[in-house]
JSON list of C-alpha atoms in Angstrom, two decimals:
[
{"chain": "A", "resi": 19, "resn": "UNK", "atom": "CA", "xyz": [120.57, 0.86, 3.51]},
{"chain": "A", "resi": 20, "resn": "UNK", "atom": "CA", "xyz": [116.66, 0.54, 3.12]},
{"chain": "A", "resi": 21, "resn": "UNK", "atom": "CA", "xyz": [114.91, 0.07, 6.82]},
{"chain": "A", "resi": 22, "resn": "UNK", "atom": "CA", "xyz": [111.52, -1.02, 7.33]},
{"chain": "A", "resi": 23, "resn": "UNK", "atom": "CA", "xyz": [110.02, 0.91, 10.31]},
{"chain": "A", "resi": 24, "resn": "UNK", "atom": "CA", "xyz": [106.61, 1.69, 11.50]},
{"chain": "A", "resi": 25, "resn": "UNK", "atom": "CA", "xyz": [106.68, 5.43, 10.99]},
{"chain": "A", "resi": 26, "resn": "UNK", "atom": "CA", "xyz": [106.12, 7.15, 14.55]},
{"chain": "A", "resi": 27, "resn": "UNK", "atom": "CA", "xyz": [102.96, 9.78, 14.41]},
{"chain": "A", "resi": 28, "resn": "UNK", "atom": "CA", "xyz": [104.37, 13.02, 16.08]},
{"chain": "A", "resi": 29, "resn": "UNK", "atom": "CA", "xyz": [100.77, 14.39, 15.87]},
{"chain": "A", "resi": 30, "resn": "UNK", "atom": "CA", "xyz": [99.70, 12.06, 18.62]},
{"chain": "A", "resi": 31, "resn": "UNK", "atom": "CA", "xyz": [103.10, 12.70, 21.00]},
{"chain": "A", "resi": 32, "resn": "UNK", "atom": "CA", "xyz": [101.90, 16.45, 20.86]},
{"chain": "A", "resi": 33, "resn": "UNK", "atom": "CA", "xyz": [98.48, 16.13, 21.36]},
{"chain": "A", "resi": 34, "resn": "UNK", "atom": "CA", "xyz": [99.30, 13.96, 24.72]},
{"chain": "A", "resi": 35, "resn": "UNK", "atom": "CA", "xyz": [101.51, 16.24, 25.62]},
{"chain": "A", "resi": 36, "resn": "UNK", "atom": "CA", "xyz": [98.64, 19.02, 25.37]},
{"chain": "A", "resi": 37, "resn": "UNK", "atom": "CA", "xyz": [95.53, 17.04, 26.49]},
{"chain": "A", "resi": 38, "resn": "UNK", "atom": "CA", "xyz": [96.70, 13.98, 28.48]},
{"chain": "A", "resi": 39, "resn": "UNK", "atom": "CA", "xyz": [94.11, 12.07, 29.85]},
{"chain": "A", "resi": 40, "resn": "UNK", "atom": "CA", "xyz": [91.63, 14.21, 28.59]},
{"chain": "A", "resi": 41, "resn": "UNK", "atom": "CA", "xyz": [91.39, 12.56, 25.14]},
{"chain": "A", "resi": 42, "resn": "UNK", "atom": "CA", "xyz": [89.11, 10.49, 24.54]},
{"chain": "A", "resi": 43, "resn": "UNK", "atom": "CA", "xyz": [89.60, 9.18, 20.43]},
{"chain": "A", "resi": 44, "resn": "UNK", "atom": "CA", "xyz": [92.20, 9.90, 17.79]},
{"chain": "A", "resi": 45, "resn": "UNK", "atom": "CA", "xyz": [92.92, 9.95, 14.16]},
{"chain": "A", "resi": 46, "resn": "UNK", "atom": "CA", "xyz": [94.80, 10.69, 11.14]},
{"chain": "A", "resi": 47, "resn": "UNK", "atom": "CA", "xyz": [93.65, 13.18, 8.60]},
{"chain": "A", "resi": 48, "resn": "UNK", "atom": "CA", "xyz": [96.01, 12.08, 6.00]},
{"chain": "A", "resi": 49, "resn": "UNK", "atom": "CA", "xyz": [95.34, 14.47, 3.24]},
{"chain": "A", "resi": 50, "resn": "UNK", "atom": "CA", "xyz": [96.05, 17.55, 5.56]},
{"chain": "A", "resi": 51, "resn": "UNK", "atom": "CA", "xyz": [98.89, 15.56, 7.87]},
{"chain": "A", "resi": 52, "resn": "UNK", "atom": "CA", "xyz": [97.54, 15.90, 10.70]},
{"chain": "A", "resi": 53, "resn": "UNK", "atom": "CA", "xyz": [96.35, 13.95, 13.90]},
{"chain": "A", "resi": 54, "resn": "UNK", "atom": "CA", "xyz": [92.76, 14.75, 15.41]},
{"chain": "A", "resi": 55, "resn": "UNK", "atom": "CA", "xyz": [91.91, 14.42, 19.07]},
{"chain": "A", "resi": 56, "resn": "UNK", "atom": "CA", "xyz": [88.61, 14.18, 20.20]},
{"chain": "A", "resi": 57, "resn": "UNK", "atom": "CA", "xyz": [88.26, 15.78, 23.75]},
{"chain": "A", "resi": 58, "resn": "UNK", "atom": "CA", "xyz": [86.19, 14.24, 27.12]},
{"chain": "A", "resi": 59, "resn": "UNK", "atom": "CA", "xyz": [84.46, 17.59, 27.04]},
{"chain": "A", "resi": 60, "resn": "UNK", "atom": "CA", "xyz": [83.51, 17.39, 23.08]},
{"chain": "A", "resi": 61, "resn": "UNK", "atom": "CA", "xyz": [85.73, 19.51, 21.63]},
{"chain": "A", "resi": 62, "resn": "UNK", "atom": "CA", "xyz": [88.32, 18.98, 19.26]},
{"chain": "A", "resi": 63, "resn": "UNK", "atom": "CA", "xyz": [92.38, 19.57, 18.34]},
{"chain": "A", "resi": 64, "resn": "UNK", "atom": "CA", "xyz": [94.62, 18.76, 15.97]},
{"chain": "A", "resi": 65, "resn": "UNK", "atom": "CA", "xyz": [98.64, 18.41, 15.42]},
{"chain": "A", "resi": 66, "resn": "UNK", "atom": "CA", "xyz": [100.30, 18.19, 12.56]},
{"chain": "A", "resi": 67, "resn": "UNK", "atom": "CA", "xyz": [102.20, 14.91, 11.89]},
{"chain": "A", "resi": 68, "resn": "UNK", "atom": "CA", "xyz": [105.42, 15.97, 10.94]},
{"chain": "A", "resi": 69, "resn": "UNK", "atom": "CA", "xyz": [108.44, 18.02, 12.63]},
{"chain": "A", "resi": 70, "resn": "UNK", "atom": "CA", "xyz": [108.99, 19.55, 8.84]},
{"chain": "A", "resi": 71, "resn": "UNK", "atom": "CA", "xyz": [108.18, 19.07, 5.96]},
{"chain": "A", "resi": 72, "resn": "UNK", "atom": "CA", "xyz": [111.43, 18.12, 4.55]},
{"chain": "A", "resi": 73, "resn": "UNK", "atom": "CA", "xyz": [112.24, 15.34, 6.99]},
{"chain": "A", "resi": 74, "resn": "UNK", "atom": "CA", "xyz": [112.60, 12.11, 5.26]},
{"chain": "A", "resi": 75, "resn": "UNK", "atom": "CA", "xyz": [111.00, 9.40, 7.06]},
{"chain": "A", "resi": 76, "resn": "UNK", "atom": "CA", "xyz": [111.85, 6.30, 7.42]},
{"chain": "A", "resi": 77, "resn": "UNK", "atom": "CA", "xyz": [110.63, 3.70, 4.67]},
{"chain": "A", "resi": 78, "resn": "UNK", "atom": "CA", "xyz": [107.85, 1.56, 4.88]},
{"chain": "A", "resi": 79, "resn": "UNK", "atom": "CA", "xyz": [106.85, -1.63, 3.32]},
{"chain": "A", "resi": 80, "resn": "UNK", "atom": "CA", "xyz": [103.71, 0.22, 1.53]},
{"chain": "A", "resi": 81, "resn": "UNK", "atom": "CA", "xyz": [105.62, 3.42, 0.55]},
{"chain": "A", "resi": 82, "resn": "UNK", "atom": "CA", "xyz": [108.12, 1.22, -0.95]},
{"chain": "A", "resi": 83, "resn": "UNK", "atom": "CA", "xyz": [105.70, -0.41, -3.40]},
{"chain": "A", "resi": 84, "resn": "UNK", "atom": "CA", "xyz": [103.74, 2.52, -3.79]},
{"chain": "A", "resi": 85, "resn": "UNK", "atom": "CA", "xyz": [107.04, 4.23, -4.91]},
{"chain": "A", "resi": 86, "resn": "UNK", "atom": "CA", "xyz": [108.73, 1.22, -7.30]},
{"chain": "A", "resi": 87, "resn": "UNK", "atom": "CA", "xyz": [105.42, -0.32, -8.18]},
{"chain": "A", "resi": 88, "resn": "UNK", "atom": "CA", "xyz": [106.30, -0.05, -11.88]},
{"chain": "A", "resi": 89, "resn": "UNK", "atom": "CA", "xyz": [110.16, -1.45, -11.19]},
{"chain": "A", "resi": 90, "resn": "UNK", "atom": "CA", "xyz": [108.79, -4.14, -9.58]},
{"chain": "A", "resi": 91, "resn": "UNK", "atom": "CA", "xyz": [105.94, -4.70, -12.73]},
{"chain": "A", "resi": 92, "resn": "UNK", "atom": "CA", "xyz": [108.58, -4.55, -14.92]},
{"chain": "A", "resi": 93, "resn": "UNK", "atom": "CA", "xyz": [110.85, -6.91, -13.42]},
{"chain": "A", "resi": 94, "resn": "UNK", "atom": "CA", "xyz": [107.86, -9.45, -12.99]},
{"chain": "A", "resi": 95, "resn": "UNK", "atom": "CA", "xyz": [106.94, -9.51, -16.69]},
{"chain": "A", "resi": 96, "resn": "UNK", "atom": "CA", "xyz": [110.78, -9.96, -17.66]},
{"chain": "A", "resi": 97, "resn": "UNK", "atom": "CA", "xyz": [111.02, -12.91, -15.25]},
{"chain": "A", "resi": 98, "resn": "UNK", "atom": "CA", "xyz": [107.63, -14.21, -16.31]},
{"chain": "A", "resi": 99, "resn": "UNK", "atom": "CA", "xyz": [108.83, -13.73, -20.02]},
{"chain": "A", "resi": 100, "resn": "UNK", "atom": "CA", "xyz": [112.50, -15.25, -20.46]},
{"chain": "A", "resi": 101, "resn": "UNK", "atom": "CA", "xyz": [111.24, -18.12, -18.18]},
{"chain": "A", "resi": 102, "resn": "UNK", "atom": "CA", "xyz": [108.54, -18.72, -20.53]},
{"chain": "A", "resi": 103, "resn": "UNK", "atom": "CA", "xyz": [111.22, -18.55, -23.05]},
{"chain": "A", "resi": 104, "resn": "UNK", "atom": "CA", "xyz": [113.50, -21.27, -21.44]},
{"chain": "A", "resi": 105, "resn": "UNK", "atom": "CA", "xyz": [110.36, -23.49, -21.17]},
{"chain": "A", "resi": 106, "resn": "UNK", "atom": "CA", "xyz": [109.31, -22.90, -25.15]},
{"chain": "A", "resi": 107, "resn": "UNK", "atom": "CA", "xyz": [112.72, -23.73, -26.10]},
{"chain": "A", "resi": 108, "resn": "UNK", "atom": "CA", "xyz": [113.20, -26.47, -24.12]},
{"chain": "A", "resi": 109, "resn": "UNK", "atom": "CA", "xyz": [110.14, -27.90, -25.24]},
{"chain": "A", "resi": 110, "resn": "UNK", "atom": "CA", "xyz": [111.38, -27.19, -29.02]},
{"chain": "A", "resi": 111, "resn": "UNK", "atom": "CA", "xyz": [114.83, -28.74, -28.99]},
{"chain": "A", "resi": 112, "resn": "UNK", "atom": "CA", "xyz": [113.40, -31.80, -27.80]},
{"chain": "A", "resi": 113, "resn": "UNK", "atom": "CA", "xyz": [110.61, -31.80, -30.65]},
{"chain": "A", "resi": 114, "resn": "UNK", "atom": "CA", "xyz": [113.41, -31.05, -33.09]},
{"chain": "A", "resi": 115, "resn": "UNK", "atom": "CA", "xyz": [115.77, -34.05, -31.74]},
{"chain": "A", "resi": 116, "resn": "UNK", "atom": "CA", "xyz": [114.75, -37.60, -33.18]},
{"chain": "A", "resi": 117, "resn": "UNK", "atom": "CA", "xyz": [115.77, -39.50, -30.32]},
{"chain": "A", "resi": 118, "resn": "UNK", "atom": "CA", "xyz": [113.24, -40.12, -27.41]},
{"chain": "A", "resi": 119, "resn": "UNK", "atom": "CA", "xyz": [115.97, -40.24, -25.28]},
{"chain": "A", "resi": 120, "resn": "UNK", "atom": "CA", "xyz": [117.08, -36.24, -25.72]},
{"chain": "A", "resi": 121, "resn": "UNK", "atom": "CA", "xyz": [113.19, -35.53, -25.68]},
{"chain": "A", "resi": 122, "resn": "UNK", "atom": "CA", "xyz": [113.19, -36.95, -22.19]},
{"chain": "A", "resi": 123, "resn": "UNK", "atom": "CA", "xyz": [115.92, -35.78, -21.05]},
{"chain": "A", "resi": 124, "resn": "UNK", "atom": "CA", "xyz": [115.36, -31.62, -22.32]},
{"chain": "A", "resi": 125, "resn": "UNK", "atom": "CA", "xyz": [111.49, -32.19, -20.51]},
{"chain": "A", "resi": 126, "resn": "UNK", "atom": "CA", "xyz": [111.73, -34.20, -17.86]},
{"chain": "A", "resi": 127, "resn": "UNK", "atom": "CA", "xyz": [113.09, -32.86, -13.90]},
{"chain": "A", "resi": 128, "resn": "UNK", "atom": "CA", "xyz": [115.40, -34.82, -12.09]},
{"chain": "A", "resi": 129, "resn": "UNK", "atom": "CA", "xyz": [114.96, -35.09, -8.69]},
{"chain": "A", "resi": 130, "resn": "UNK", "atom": "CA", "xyz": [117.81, -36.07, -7.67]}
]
């Protein structure tokens, strides 16, 4: 079953757990995976953000689009196209029909 979670930063747990108090900015370095910490006393350390490498974390709304961005294209333009197909024959059986009466009825919504 697909769960969408904030995924946790380890990277930051261990650098608090090193530094405390005595950091005073942090960030992600996301093409090396791991967290920077900038220290009170100007110096720097960094974590890495995951346990291993293999762990599986938990899904997120972005890595789920970045992952079935084509699935989801796909299905759009076959949605987009058969209803444009339902509407183009609609629109044709009630040109083809003689009576006013079917023309309405194939175009026209009912609300009710």
């Amino acid at each position: 079953m697909l769960t969408l979670q904030r995924r946790q930063l380890v990277g930051h747990d261990i650098l608090l757990a090193r530094h405390g108090n005595h950091i005073s900015a942090m960030r992600v370095d996301r093409q090396s995976g791991r967290v920077v910490a900038y220290l009170d006393d100007g110096s720097t350390d960094s974590a890495p953000n995951m346990i291993s490498p293999g762990l599986r974390m938990p899904d997120t709304m972005r890595s789920v689009l970045r992952d079935d961005w084509k699935f989801f294209a796909v299905m759009t333009a076959c949605t987009t196209g058969f209803a444009g197909a339902m509407t183009a024959a609609a629109v044709a059986l009630a040109g083809m029909s003689g009576d006013p009466g079917m023309a309405e009825l194939l175009t026209a919504y009912s609300g009710t």
